[in-house]
Coordinates of C-alpha atoms in Angstrom, one line a residue:
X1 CA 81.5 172.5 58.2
X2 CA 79.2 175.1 58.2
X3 CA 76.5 173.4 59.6
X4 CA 79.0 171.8 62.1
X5 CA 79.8 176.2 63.3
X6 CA 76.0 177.0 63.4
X7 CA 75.3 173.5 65.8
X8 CA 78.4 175.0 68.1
X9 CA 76.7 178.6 67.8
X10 CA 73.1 177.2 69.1
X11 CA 74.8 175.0 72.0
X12 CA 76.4 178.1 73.1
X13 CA 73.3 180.2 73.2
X14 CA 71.3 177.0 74.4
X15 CA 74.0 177.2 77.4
X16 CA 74.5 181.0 77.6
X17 CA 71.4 182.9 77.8
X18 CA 71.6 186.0 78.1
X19 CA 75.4 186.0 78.1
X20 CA 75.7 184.9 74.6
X21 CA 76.0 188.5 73.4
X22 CA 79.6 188.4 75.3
X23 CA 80.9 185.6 73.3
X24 CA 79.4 187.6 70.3
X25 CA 81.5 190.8 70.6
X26 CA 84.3 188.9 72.0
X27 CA 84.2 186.5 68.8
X28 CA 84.2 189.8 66.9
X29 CA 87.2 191.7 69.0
X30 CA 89.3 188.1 68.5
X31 CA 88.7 188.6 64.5
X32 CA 89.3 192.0 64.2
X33 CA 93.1 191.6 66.5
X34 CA 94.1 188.9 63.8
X35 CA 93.6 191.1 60.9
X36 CA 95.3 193.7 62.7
X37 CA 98.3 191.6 63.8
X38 CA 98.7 190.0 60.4
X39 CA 98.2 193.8 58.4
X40 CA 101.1 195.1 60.7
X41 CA 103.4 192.1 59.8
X42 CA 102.9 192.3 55.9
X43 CA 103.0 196.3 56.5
X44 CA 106.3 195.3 57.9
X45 CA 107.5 192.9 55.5
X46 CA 107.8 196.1 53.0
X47 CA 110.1 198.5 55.6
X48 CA 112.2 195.5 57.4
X49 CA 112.0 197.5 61.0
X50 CA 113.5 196.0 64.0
X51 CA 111.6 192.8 64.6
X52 CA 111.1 194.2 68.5
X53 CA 109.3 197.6 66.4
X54 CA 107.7 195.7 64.4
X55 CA 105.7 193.7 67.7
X56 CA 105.7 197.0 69.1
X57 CA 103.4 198.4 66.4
X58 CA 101.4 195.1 66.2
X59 CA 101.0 195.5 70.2
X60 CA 99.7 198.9 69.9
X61 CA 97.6 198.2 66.9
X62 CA 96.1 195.1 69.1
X63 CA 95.4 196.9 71.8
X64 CA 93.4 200.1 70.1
X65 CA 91.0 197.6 68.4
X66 CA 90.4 195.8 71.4
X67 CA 89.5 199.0 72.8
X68 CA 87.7 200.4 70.0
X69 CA 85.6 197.3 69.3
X70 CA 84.8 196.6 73.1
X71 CA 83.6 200.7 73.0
X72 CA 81.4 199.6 69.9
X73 CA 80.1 196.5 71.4
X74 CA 78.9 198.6 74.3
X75 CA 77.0 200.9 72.3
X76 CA 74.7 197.8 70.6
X77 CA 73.8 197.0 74.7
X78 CA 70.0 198.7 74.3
X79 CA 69.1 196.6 71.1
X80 CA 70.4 193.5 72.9
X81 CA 68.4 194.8 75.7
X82 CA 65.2 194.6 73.7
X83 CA 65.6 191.2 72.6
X84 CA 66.2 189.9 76.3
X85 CA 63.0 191.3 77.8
X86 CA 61.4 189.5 74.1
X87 CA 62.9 186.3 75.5
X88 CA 61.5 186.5 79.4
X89 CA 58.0 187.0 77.5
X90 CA 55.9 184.4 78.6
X91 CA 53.1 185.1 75.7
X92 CA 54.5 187.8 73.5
X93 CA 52.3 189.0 71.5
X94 CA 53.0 189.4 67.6
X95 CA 53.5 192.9 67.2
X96 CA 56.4 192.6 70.1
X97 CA 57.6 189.5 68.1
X98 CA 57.8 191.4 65.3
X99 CA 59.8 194.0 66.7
X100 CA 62.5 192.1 68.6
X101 CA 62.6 189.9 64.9
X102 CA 63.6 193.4 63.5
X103 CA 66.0 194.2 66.0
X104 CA 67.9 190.3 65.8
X105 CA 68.2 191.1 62.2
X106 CA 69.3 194.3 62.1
X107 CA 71.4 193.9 65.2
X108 CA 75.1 192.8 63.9
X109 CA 74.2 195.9 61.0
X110 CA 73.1 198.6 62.5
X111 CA 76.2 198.3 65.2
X112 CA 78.5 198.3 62.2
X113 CA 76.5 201.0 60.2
X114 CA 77.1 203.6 63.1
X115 CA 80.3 202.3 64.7
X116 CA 83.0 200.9 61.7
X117 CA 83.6 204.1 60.5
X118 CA 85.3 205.2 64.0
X119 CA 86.5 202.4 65.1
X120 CA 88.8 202.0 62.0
X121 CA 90.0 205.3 62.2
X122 CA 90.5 204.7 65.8
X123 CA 92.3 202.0 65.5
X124 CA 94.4 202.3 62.3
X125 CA 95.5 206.0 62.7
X126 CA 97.3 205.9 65.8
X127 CA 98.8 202.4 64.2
X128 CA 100.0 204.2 61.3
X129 CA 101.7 206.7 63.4
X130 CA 103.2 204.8 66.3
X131 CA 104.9 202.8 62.9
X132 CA 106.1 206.1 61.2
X133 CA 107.5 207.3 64.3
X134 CA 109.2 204.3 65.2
X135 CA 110.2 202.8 62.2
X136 CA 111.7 206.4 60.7
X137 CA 109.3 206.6 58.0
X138 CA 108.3 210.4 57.8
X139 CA 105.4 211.7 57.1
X140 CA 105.1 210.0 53.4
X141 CA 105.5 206.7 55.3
X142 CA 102.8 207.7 57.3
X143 CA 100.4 208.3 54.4
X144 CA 101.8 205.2 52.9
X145 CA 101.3 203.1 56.1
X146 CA 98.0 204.9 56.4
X147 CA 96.5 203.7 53.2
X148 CA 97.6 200.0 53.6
X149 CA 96.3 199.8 56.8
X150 CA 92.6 201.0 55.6
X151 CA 92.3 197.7 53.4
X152 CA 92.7 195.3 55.8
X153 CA 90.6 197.5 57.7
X154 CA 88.0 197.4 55.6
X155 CA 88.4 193.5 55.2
X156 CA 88.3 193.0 59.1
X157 CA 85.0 194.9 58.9
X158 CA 83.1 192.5 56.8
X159 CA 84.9 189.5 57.9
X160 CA 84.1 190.0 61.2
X161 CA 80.5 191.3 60.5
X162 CA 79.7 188.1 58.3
X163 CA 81.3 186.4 61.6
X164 CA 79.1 188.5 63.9
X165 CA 75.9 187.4 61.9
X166 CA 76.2 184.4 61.8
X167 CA 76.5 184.3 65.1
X168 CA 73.5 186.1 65.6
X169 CA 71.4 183.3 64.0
X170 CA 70.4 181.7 67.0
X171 CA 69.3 184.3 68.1
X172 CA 67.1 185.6 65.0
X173 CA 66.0 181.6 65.1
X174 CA 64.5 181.7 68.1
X175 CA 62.2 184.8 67.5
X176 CA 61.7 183.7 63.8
X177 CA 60.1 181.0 65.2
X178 CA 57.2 182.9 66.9
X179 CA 56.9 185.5 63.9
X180 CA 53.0 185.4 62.6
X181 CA 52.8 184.2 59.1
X182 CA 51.3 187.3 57.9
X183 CA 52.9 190.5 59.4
X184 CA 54.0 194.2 56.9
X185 CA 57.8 193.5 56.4
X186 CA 60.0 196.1 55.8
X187 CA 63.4 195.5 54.2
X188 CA 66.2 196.8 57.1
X189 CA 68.7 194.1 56.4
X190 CA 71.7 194.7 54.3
X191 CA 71.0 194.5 50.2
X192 CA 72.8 191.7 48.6
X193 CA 74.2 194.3 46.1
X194 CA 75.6 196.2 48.6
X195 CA 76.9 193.2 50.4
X196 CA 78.6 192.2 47.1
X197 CA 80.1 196.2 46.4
X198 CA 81.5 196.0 50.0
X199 CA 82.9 192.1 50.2
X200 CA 84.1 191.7 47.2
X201 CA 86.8 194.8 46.9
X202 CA 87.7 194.0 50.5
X203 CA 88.9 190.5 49.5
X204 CA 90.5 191.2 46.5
X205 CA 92.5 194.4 47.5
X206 CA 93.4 192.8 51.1
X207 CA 94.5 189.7 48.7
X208 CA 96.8 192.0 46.5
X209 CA 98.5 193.5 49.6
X210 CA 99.2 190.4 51.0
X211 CA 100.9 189.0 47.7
X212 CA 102.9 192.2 48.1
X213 CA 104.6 191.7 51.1
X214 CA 105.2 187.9 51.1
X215 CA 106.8 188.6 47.6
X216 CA 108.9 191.0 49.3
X217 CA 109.5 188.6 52.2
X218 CA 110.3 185.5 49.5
X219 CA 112.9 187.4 48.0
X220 CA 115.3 187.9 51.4
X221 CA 116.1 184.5 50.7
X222 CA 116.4 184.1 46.8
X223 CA 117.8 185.6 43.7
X224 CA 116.7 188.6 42.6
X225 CA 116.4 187.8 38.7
X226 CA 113.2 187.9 37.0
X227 CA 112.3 184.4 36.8
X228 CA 112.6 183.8 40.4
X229 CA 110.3 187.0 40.8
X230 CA 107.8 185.9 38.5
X231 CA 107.5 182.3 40.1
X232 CA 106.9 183.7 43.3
X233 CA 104.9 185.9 42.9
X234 CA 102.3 183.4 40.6
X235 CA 102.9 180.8 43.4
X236 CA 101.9 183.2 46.2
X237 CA 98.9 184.9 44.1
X238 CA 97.6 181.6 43.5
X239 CA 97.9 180.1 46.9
X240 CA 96.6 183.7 48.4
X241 CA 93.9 184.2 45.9
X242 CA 92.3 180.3 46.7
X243 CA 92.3 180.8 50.4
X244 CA 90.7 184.1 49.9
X245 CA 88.4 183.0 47.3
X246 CA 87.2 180.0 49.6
X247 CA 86.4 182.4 52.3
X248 CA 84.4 184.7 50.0
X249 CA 82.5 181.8 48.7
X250 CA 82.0 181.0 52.0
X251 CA 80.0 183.8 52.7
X252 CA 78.3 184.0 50.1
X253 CA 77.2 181.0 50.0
X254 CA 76.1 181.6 54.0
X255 CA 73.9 184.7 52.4
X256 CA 72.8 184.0 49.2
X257 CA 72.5 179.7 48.8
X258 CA 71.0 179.2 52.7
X259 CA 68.1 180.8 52.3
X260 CA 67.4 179.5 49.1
X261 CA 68.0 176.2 49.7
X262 CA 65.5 176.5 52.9
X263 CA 62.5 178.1 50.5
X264 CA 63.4 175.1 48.5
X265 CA 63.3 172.5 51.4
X266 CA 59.7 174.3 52.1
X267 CA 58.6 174.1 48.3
X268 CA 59.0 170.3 48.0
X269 CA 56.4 170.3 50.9
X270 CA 53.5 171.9 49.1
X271 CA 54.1 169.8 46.1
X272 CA 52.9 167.5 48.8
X273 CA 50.2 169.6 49.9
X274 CA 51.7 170.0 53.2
X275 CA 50.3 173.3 53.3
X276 CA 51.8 174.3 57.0
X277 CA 55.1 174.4 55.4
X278 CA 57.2 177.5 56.7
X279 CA 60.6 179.0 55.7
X280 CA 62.5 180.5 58.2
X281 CA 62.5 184.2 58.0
X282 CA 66.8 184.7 59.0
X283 CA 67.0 188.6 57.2
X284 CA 65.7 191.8 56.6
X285 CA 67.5 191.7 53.2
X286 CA 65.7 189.8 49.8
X287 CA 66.2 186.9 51.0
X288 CA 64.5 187.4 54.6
X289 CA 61.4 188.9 52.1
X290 CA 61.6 185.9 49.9
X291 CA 60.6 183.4 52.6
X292 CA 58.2 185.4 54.1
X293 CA 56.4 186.1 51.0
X294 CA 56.4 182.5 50.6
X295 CA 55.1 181.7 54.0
X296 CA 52.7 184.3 53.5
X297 CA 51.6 182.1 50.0
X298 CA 51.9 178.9 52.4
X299 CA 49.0 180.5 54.7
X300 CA 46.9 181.1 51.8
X301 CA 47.0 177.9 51.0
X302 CA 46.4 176.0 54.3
X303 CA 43.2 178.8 55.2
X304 CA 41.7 178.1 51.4
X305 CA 42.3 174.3 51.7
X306 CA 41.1 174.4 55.6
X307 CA 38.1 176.9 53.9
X308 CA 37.1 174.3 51.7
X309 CA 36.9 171.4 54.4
X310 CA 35.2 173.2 57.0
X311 CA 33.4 176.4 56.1
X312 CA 29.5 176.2 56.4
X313 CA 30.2 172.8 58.4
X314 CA 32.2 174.3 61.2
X315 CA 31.8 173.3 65.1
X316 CA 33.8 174.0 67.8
X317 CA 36.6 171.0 68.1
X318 CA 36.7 171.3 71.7
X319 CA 33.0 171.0 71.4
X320 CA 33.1 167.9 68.9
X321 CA 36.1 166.5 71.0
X322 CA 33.1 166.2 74.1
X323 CA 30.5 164.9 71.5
X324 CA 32.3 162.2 70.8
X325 CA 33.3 160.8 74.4
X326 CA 29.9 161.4 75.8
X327 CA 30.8 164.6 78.1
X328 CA 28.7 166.9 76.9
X329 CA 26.2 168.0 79.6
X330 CA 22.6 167.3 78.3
X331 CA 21.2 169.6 80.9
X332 CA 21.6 173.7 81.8
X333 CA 24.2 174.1 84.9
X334 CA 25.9 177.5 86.2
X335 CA 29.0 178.0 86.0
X336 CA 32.1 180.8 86.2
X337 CA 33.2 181.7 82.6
X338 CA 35.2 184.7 81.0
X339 CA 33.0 185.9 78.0
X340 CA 35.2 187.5 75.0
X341 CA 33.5 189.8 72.0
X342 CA 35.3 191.0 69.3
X343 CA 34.2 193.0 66.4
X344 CA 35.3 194.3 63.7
X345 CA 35.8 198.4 63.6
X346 CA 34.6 199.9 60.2
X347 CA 33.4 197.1 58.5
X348 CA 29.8 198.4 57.4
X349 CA 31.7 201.1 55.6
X350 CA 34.2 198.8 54.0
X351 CA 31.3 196.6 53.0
X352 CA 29.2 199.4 51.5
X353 CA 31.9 200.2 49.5
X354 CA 33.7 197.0 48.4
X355 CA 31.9 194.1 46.1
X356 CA 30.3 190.7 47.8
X357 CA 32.3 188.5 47.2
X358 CA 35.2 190.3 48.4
X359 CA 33.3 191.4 52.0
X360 CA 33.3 187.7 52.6
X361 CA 36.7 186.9 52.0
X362 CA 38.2 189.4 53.4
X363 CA 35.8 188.4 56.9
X364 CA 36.3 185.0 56.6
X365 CA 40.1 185.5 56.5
X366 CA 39.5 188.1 60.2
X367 CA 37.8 185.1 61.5
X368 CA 40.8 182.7 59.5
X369 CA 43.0 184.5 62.1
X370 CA 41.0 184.8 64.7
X371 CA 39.6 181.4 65.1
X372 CA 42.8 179.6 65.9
X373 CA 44.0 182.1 68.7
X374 CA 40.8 181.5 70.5
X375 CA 41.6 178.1 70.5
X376 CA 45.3 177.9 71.1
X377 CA 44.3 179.4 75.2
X378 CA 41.8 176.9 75.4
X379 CA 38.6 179.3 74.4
X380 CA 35.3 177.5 71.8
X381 CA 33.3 180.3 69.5
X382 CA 30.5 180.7 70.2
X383 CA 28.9 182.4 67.9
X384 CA 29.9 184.8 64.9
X385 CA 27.5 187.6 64.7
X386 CA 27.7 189.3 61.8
X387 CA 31.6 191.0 61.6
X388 CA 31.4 190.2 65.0
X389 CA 32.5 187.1 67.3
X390 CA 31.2 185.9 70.6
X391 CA 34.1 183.1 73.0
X392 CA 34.3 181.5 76.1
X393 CA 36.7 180.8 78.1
X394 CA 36.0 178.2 81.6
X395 CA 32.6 176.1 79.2
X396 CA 32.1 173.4 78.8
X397 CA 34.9 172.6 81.0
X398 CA 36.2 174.1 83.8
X399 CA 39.6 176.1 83.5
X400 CA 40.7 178.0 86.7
X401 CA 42.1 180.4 85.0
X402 CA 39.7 181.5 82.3
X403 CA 40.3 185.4 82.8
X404 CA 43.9 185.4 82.0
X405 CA 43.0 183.5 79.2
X406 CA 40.5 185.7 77.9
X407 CA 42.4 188.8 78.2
X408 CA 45.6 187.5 76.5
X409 CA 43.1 185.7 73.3
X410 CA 42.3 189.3 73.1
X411 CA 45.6 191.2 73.2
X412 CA 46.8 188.8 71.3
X413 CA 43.8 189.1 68.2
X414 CA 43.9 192.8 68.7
X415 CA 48.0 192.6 68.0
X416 CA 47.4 190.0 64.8
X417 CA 44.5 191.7 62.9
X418 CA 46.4 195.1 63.6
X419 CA 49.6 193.7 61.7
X420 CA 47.7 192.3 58.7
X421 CA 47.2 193.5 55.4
X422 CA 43.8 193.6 55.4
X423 CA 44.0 197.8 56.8
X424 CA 40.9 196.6 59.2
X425 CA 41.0 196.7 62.8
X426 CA 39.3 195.2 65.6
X427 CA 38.2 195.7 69.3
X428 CA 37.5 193.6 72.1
X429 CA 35.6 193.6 75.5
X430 CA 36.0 190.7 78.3
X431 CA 33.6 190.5 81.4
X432 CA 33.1 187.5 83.7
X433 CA 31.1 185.9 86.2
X434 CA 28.4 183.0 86.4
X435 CA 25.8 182.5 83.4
X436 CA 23.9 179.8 82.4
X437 CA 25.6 177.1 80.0
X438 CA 24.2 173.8 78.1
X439 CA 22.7 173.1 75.1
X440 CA 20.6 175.5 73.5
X441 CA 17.9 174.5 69.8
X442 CA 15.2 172.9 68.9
X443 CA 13.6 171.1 65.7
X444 CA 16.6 168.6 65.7
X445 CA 19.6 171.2 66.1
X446 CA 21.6 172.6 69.3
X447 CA 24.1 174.8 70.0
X448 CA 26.5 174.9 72.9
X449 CA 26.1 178.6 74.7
X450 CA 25.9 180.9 77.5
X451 CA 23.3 183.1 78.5
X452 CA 23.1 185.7 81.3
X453 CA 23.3 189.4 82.1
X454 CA 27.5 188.9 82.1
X455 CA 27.1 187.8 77.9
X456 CA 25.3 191.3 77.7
X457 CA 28.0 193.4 79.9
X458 CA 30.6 191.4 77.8
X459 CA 28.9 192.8 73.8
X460 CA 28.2 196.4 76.4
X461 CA 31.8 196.4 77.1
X462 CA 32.8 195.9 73.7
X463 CA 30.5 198.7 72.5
X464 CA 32.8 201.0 75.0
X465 CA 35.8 200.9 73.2
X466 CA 34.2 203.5 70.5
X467 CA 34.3 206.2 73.2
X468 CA 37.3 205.5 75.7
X469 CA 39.3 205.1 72.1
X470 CA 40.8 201.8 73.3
X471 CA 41.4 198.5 71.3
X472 CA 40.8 196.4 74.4
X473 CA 38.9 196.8 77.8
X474 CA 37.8 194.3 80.5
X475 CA 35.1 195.0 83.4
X476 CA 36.6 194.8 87.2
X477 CA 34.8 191.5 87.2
X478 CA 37.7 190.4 84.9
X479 CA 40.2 191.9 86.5
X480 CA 39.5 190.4 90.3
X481 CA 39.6 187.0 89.2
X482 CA 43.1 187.2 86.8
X483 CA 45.8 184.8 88.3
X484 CA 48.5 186.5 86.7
X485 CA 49.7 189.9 86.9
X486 CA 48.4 192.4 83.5
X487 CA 49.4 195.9 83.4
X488 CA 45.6 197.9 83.7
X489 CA 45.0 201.0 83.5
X490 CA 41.4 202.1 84.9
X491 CA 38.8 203.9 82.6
X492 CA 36.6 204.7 85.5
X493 CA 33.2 204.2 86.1
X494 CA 31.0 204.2 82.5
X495 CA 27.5 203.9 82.1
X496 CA 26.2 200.8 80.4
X497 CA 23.3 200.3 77.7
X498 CA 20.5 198.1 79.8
X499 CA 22.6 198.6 83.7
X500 CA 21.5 200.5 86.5
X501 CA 24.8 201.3 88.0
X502 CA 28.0 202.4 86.0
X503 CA 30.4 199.4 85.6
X504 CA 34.1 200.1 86.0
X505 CA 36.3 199.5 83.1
X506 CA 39.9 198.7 82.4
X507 CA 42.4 198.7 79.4
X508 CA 46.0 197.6 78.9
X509 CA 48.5 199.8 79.9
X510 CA 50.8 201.0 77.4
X511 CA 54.6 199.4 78.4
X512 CA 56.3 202.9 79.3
X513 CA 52.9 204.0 81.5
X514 CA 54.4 204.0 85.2
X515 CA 50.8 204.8 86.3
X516 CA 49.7 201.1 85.3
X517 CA 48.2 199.2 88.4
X518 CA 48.9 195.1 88.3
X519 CA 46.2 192.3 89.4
X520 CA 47.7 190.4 92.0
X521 CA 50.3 188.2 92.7
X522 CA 49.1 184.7 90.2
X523 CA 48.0 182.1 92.7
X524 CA 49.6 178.7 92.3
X525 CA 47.9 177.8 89.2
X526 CA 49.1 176.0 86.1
X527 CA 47.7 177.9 83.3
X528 CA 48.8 175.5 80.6
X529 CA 47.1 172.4 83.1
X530 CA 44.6 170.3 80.9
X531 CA 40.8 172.4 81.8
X532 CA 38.4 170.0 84.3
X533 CA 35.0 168.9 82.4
X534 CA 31.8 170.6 83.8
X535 CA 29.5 168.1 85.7
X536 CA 26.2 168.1 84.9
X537 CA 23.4 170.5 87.2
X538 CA 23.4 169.0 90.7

């Protein structure tokens, strides 16, 4: 069953979009009106008003949580805001993945953490009195109508935020999904000892009111001697107290034996070294840093095992892949190519200070990281120079689009070495224009490269960053031949080691800078199209 509600949440969000959120708070305003309804009724069943007072009360109550909830659901609009302009990302980055994963899984409790308190008392108090004024109750009624309406209250908030979080799920699925297997988590989600403190009086005081007035509604119709009291009121406990329990278990069981039973799932696969086994990371609570603690052992597993394959045999795949089918040029040809250089800020000083053995790991695992985002937008490395690592982007084959590729390889390692652990940072420079490829060696061994003056601007660049304080900057070169708008912001002109003239230099524009200039419009290119293979020198 429960699997059957989540396959009817993701069709809905499939279908919605950016809607959902609607169906969301509208889910969580129908909850909260039968909880209302049914408190007034059993309220009721205890003062035996006028059945036409009674619907009276139960209109008004419907009506002020309809109104209160709608008011709260409005407040939450900026944090679904955020996770909207995630989802029209084309390449988010991981730091912004990481933050819309923060605000999915904090969404449904931080818009109960600042709005439940009001919207009960908005709600229930002008209940409580619309039912001691027309039901003739005094002010004692009041504060005894009062105080039985704030436990039902109580149980409609965490029924219908266990309700509204599951709904959320989608949602926190989808970014999930995109969330880098190594990123600092901080716990934001709701504790599971807290969850227990707040759902477990809820049920069982709601459960005791409501045996209180259907006994009192029983005995209308039956004798008042004890053994008739008694038997209804054991029936009615028990039959109240199983329904209630099985919607407690119920979500516990959604909280607590989910997750565990997904880390489990993922366990069985590294017992058959599957190493790219990954839990899905659903909560900022325990549970949410259970599975990405796991993930984050998964990872350490695949780079050691991928270490121990390839390290001090590595070449390029793309490169191999080119071997292999005979289309590697044997000859030197020009081309148009995007060069990326990346190094690694502080290092000399961490490796004065820290032993051998752990300078290498800790590089190997920059270049673990790094590696695979140069590859995943079609880039080959080139060479690794020290802490240091040299890409292309448009060799050996041709990729129209090799600028945008380059500048978003190195957004996107900037964003993922930032987030690690390691406390080490890196910065990148990007220039383009025609060099020289093909084979480069001697005595027996080659090496695919690039040489020209735009591989010196590129490591020049690079070298920049230390004095205009950014993590990123790209030449105008770069800049005039991206196919897709980027958000720049010009350095100026800045004189370059081994240049005549000053080269003008550009960075990426924080998102709130309204001073930001764009490239132009993208031309109609396909930037995930397979790249065209180089010919050979004409």
């Amino acid at each position: 069953m429960r699997d059957h509600h989540d396959r009817l949440a993701r069709r809905a969000y499939a279908a919605l979009g950016a809607r959902y959120p609607v169906v969301v708070v509208g889910v969580g305003i129908a909850v909260s009106v039968v909880v209302a309804v049914v408190s007034v009724g059993v309220i009721a069943t205890f003062y035996r008003p006028p059945l036409a007072d009674a619907a009276l009360v139960a209109l008004i109550a419907a009506a002020l949580t309809i109104a209160s909830v709608t008011a709260a659901g409005w407040r939450g609009r900026g944090d679904r805001a955020v996770l909207t302009a995630w989802k029209e990302l084309e390449h988010p980055t991981p730091r912004e993945t990481v933050a819309a994963w923060e605000v999915a899984t904090t969404l449904t409790l931080n818009q109960y953490r600042h709005t439940s308190g009001w919207v009960n008392l908005a709600s229930i108090v002008p209940a409580a009195g619309s039912a001691a004024w027309l039901w003739n109750l005094g002010w004692p009624g009041f504060g005894a109508v009062l105080l039985a309406g704030l436990i039902p209250g109580l149980y409609a908030t965490v029924l219908s935020y266990s309700v509204g979080e599951r709904l959320v799920r989608p949602v926190v699925e989808e970014v999930a999904a995109h969330l880098p297997d190594r990123f600092e988590m901080t716990p934001l989600g709701l504790p599971l000892a807290k969850r227990l403190f707040l759902a477990v009086p809820a049920y069982t005081t709601t459960s005791a009111v409501l045996v209180g007035g259907l006994v009192g509604l029983g005995l209308d119709s039956s004798t008042n001697d004890a053994s008739a009291r008694l038997a209804l009121t054991v029936g009615l406990s028990l039959g109240v107290g199983l329904l209630m329990s099985m919607e407690l278990a119920s979500l516990l069981s959604e909280s607590i034996v989910r997750p565990l039973r997904d880390v489990r799932a993922q366990l069985s696969r590294i017992r058959e070294e599957d190493f790219t086994a990954r839990a899905p990371v659903l909560s900022g609570d325990e549970f949410g840093e259970l599975a990405h603690d796991f993930n984050r052992m998964a990872s350490g597993l695949q780079e050691r095992e991928d270490l121990r394959e390839h390290f001090g045999t590595y070449v390029d795949r793309e490169i191999v892949r080119l071997i292999v089918a005979g289309q590697m040029p044997k000859e030197g040809f020009e081309v148009e190519v995007s060069i990326l250089f990346v190094d690694v800020r502080g290092f000399t000083a961490f490796a004065e200070s820290a032993p051998a053995a752990e300078v290498v790991q800790t590089l190997n695992d920059l270049f673990t990281e790094m590696v695979p985002i140069i590859e995943a937008f079609g880039g080959h490395v080139d060479k690794f120079i020290g802490d240091g690592m040299m890409a292309v982007f448009g060799a050996p084959e041709v990729q129209p689009d090799h600028a945008d590729r380059a500048v978003d390889a190195a957004r996107m390692i900037v964003d993922t070495i930032g987030l690690g652990s390691s406390g080490l940072r890196v910065a990148a420079g990007v220039n383009s224009g025609r060099v020289v490829a093909g084979p480069i060696g001697g005595a027996g061994r080659l090496n695919f490269s690039v040489i020209g003056d735009v591989v010196n601007t590129a490591a020049r660049v690079e070298a920049a960053t230390r004095d205009t304080g950014d993590d990123l900057l790209l030449t105008a070169a770069t800049r005039d031949l991206l196919t897709r708008p980027q958000a720049l912001v010009s350095r100026g002109q800045i004189p370059l080691k081994g240049k005549l003239l000053p080269v003008e230099v550009l960075a990426p524009a924080p998102p709130d800078d309204t001073r930001a200039g764009s490239a132009v419009e993208p031309e109609a290119t396909d930037s995930a199209a397979e790249p065209h293979p180089v010919p050979g020198p004409q």
